[in-house]
Short mmCIF file of C-alpha atoms in Angstrom, two decimals:
data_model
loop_
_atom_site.label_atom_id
_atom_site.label_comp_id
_atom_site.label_asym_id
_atom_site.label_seq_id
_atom_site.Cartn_x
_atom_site.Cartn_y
_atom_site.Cartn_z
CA UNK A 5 -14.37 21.12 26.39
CA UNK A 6 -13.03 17.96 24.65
CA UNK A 7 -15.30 14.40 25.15
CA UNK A 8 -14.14 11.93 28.22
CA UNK A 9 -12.53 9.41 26.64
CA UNK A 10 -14.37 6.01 26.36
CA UNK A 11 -11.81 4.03 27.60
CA UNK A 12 -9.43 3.82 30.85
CA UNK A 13 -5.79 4.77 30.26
CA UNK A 14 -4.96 1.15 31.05
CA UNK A 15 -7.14 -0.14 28.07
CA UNK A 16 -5.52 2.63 26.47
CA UNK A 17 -1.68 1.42 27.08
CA UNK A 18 -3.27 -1.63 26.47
CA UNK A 19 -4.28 -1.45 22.87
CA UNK A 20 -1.52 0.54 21.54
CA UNK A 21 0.68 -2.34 22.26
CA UNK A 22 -1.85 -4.64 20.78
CA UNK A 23 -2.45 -3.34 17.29
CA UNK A 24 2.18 -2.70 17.32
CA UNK A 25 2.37 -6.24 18.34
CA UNK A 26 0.23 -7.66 15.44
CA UNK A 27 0.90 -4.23 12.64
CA UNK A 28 4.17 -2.63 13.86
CA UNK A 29 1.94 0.65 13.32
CA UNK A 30 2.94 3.04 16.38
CA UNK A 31 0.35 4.86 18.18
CA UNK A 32 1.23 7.57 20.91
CA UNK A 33 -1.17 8.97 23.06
CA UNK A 34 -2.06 11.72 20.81
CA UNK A 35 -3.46 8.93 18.91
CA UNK A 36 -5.82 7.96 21.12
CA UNK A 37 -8.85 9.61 19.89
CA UNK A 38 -8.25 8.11 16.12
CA UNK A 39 -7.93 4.60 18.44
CA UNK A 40 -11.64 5.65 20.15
CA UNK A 41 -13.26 6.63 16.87
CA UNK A 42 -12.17 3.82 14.81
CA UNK A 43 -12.57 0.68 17.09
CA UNK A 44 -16.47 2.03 18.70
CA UNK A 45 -18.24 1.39 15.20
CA UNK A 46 -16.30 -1.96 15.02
CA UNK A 47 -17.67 -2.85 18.42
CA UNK A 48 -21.04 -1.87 17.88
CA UNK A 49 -20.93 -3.94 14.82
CA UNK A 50 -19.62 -7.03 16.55
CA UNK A 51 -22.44 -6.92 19.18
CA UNK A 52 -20.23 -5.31 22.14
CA UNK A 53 -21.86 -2.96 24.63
CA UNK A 54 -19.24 -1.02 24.62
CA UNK A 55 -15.69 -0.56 23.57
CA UNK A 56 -14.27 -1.36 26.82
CA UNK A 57 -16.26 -4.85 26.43
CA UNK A 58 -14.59 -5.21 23.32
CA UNK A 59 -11.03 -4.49 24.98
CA UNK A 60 -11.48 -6.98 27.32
CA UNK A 61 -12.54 -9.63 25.20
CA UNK A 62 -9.06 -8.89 23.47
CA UNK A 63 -7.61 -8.68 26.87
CA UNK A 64 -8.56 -12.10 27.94
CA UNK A 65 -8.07 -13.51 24.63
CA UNK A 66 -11.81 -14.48 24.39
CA UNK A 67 -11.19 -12.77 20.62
CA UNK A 68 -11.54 -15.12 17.78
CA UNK A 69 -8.84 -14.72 14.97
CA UNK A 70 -11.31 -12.83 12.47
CA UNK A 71 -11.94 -10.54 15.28
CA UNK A 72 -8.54 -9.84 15.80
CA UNK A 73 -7.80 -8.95 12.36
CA UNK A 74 -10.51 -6.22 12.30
CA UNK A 75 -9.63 -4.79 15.22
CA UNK A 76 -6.04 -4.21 13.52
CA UNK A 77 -7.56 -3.34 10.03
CA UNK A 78 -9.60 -0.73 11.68
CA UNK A 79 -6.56 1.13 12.26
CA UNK A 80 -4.83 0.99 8.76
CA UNK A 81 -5.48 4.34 6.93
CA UNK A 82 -6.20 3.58 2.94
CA UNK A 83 -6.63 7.01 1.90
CA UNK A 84 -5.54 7.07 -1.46
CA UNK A 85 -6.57 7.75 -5.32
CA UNK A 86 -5.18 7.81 -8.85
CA UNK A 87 -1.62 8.78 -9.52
CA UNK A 88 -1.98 10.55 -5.86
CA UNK A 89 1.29 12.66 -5.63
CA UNK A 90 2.23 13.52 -9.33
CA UNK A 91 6.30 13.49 -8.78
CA UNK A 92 6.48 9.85 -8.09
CA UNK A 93 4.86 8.97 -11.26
CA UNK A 94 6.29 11.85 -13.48
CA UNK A 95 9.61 10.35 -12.62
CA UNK A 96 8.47 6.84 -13.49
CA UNK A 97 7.05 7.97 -16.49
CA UNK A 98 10.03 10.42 -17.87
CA UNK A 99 13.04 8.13 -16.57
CA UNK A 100 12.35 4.75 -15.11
CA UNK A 101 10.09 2.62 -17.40
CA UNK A 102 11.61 4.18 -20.91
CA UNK A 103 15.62 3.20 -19.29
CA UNK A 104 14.16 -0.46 -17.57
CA UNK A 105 12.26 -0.77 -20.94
CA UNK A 106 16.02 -0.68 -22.79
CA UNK A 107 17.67 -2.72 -20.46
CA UNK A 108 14.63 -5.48 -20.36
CA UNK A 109 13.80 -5.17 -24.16
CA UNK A 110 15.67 -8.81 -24.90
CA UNK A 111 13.29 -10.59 -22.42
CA UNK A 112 10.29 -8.01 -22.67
CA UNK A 113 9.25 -8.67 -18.83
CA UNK A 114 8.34 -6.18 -15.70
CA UNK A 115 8.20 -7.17 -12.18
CA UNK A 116 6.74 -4.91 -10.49
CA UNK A 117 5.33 -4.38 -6.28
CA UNK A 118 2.62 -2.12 -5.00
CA UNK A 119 3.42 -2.83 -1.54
CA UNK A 120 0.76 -0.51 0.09
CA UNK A 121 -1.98 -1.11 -2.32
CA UNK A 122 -5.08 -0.16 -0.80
CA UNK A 123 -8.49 -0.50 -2.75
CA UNK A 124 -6.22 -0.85 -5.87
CA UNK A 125 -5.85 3.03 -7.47
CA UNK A 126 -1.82 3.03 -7.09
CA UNK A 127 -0.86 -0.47 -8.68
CA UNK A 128 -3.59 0.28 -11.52
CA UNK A 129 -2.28 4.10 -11.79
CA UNK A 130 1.31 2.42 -12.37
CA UNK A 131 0.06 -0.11 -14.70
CA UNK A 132 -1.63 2.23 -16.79
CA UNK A 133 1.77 4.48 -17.04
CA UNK A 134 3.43 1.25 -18.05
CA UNK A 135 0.73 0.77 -20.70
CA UNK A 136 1.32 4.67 -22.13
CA UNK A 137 5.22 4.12 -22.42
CA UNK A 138 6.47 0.62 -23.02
CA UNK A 139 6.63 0.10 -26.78
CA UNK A 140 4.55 -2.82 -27.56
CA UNK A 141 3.30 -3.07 -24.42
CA UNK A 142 0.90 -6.07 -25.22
CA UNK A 143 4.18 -7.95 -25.69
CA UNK A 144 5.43 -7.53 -22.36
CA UNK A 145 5.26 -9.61 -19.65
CA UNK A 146 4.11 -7.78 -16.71
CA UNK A 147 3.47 -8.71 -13.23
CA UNK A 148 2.31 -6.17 -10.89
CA UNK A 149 2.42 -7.50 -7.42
CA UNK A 150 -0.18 -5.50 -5.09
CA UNK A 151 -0.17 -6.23 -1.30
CA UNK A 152 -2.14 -4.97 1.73
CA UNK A 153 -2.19 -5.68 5.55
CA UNK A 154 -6.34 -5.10 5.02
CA UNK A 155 -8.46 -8.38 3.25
CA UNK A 156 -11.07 -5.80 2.03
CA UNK A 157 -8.58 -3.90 0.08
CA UNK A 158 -7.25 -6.68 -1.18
CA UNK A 159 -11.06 -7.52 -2.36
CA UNK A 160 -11.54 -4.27 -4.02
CA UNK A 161 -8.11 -4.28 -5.71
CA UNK A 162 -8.98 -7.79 -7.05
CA UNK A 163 -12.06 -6.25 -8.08
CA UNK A 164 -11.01 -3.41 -10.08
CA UNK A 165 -14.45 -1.48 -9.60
CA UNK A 166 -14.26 2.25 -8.77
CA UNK A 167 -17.72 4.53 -8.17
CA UNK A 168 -17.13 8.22 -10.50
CA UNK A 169 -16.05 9.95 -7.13
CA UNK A 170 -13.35 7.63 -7.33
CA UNK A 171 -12.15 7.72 -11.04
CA UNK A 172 -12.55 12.32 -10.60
CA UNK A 173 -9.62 11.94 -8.23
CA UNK A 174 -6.77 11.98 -10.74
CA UNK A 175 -7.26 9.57 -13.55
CA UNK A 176 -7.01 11.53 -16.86
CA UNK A 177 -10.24 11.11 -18.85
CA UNK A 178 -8.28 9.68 -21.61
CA UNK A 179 -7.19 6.77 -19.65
CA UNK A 180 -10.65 6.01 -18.09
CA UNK A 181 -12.13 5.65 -21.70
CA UNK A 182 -9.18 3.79 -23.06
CA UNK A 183 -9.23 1.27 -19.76
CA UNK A 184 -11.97 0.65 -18.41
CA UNK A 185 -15.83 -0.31 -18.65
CA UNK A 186 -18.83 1.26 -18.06
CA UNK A 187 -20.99 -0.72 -15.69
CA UNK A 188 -24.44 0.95 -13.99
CA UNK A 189 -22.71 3.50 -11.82
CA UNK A 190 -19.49 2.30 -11.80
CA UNK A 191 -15.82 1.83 -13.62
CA UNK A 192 -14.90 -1.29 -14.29
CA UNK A 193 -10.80 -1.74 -15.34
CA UNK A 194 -11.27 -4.12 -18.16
CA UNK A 195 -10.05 -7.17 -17.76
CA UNK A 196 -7.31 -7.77 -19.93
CA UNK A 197 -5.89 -5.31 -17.41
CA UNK A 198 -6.97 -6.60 -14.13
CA UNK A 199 -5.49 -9.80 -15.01
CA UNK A 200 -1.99 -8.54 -14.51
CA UNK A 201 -2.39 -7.36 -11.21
CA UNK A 202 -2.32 -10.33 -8.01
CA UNK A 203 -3.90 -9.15 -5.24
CA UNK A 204 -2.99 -11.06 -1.91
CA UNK A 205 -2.84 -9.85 1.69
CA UNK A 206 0.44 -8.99 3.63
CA UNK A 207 1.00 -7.79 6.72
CA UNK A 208 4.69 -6.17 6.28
CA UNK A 209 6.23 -7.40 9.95
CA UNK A 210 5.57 -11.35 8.55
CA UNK A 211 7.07 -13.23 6.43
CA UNK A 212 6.69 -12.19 2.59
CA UNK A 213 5.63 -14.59 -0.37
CA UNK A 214 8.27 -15.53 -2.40
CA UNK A 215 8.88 -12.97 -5.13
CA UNK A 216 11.13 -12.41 -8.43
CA UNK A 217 13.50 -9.85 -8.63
CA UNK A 218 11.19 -6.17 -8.98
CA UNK A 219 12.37 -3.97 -11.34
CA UNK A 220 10.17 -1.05 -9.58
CA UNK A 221 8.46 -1.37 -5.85
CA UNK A 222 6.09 1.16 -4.74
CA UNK A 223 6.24 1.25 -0.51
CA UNK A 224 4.90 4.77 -0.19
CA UNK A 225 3.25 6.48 3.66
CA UNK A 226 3.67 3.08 5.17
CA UNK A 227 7.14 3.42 7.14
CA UNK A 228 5.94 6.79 8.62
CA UNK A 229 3.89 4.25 10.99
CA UNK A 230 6.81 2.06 12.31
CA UNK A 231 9.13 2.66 14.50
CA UNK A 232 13.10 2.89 13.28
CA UNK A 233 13.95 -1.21 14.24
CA UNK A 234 11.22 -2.17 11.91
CA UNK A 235 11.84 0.35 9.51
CA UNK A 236 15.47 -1.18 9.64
CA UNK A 237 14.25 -4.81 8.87
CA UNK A 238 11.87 -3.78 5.73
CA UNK A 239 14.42 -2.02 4.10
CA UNK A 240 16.74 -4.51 4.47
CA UNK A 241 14.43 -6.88 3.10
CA UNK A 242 13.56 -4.54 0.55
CA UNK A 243 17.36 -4.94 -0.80
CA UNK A 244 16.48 -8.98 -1.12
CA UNK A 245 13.85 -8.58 -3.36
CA UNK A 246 14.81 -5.26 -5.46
CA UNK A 247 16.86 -5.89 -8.56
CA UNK A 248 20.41 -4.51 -8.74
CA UNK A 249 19.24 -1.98 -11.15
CA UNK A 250 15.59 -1.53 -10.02
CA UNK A 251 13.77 1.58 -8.10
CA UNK A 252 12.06 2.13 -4.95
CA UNK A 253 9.55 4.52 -4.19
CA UNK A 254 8.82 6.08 -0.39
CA UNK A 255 6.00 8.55 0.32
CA UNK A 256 6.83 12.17 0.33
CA UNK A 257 7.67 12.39 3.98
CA UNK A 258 9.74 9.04 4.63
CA UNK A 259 13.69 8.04 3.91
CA UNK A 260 16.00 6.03 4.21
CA UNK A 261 18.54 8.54 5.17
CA UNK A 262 19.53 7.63 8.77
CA UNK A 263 17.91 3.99 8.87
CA UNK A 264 19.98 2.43 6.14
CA UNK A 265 22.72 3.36 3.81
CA UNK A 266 22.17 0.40 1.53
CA UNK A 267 20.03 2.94 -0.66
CA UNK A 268 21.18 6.28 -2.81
CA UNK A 269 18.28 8.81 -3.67
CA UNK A 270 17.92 9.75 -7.53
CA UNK A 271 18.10 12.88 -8.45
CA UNK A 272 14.44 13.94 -9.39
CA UNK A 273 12.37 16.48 -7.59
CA UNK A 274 10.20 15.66 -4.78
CA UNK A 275 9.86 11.63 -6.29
CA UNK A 276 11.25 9.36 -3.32
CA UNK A 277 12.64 7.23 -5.24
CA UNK A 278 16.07 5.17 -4.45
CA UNK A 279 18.08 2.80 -6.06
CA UNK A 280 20.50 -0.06 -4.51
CA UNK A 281 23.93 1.65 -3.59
CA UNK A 282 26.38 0.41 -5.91
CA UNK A 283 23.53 -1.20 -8.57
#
């Protein structure tokens, strides 16, 4: 026999259209268990009695700001790890950053976006490929853009600190020795490195910083969450910001096929990836 829910249906309704209304993210009522488990440690945390007193703070806007943010952190999933789906980064590896390192060799500078960035293991995993396969690459100019709707990813990105649990998952012993520091019990990305990546918090659905034209933008298992309008306006913003000749990357299980025909999918198995249609 499954566990009475914790909150009334009404609450339910209620907070699904909170956290789309601030997130996009879409949650059906199959959901609503993830919604239960996540937001009761949050409201123990913040003093409530319950979760439903913590819904109806929210509901009568009693909610300060920071509390509103948590509430819609809580429900961002940042499971990730080093070079986490090989294909992606095979195919970054093998085509994209040896043919953008011809075609940029005159000005020797990379713009590059992380757009889902987590606690930091994608946009380092990238720049580390960079640093295995552009000539010279001391030379180059690199900016590597990571975002996150979550602060405290954006705080452990910035940080560049990852426990040995963390540095197992995926990334090649030769790389760990070669870039990063031994500190106590934890990896430290040294900080020639780390100095290369910004860090700053963005919640998708509002307005985006101003940024150069990216050569490469990772957006990968974030548009699986959003419904097909907002889906629509991303990837339409995506082709403002994308160079006429750079990549994007989806996750494994999103497209653009259907939701805009601005993009062309290139030919490499199981990547993602997409240029501009006509670039």
């Amino acid at each position: 026999m499954s566990a009475a829910p914790l909150l009334r249906e009404d609450d339910l309704t209620f907070m699904r259209r909170f956290i789309a209304d601030r997130s996009a993210i879409v949650l059906d009522d199959s959901k609503d268990y993830l919604l239960e488990a996540r937001l009761l440690p949050l409201a123990e945390d913040q003093g409530f009695s319950s979760l439903a007193e913590l819904v109806s703070a929210l509901r009568s806007q009693r909610a300060s700001p920071a509390l509103v943010k948590l509430v819609v952190e809580a429900m961002t999933t940042n499971e990730t790890s080093f070079f986490r789906d090989m294909a992606p980064f095979d195919c970054l590896k093998s085509l994209i950053l040896p043919e953008l390192s011809a075609a940029r060799a005159h000005r020797r500078c990379l713009n590059l976006w992380c757009g889902a960035a987590s606690s930091g293991q994608e946009p380092y995993s990238i720049l580390l490929l960079a640093q295995d396969v552009l000539p010279n690459f001391a030379d180059w100019r690199i900016r590597l853009l990571a975002t996150d709707l979550s602060s405290k990813m954006i705080e452990r990105t910035r940080a560049g600190s990852y426990s040995q649990l963390e540095v197992n998952r995926g990334l090649p012993a030769k790389m760990l020795v070669r870039s990063f520091e031994r500190q106590g019990m934890r990896w430290q990305i040294r900080p020639e490195l780390r100095a290369l990546v910004d860090a700053q918090e963005l919640n998708l659905i509002d307005a985006w910083p101003h940024m150069p034209a990216m050569d490469v933008i990772f957006l990968r298992n974030v548009l699986i969450y959003f419904d097909v309008p907002t889906k629509q306006s991303i990837l339409h913003r995506i082709k403002s910001v994308l160079a006429p000749d750079g990549y994007l990357f989806l996750g494994g299980a999103e497209t653009t096929l259907g939701i805009d025909e601005g993009f062309d999918r290139v030919d490499f198995p199981n990547a993602s990836c997409y240029r501009l249609r006509g670039g």
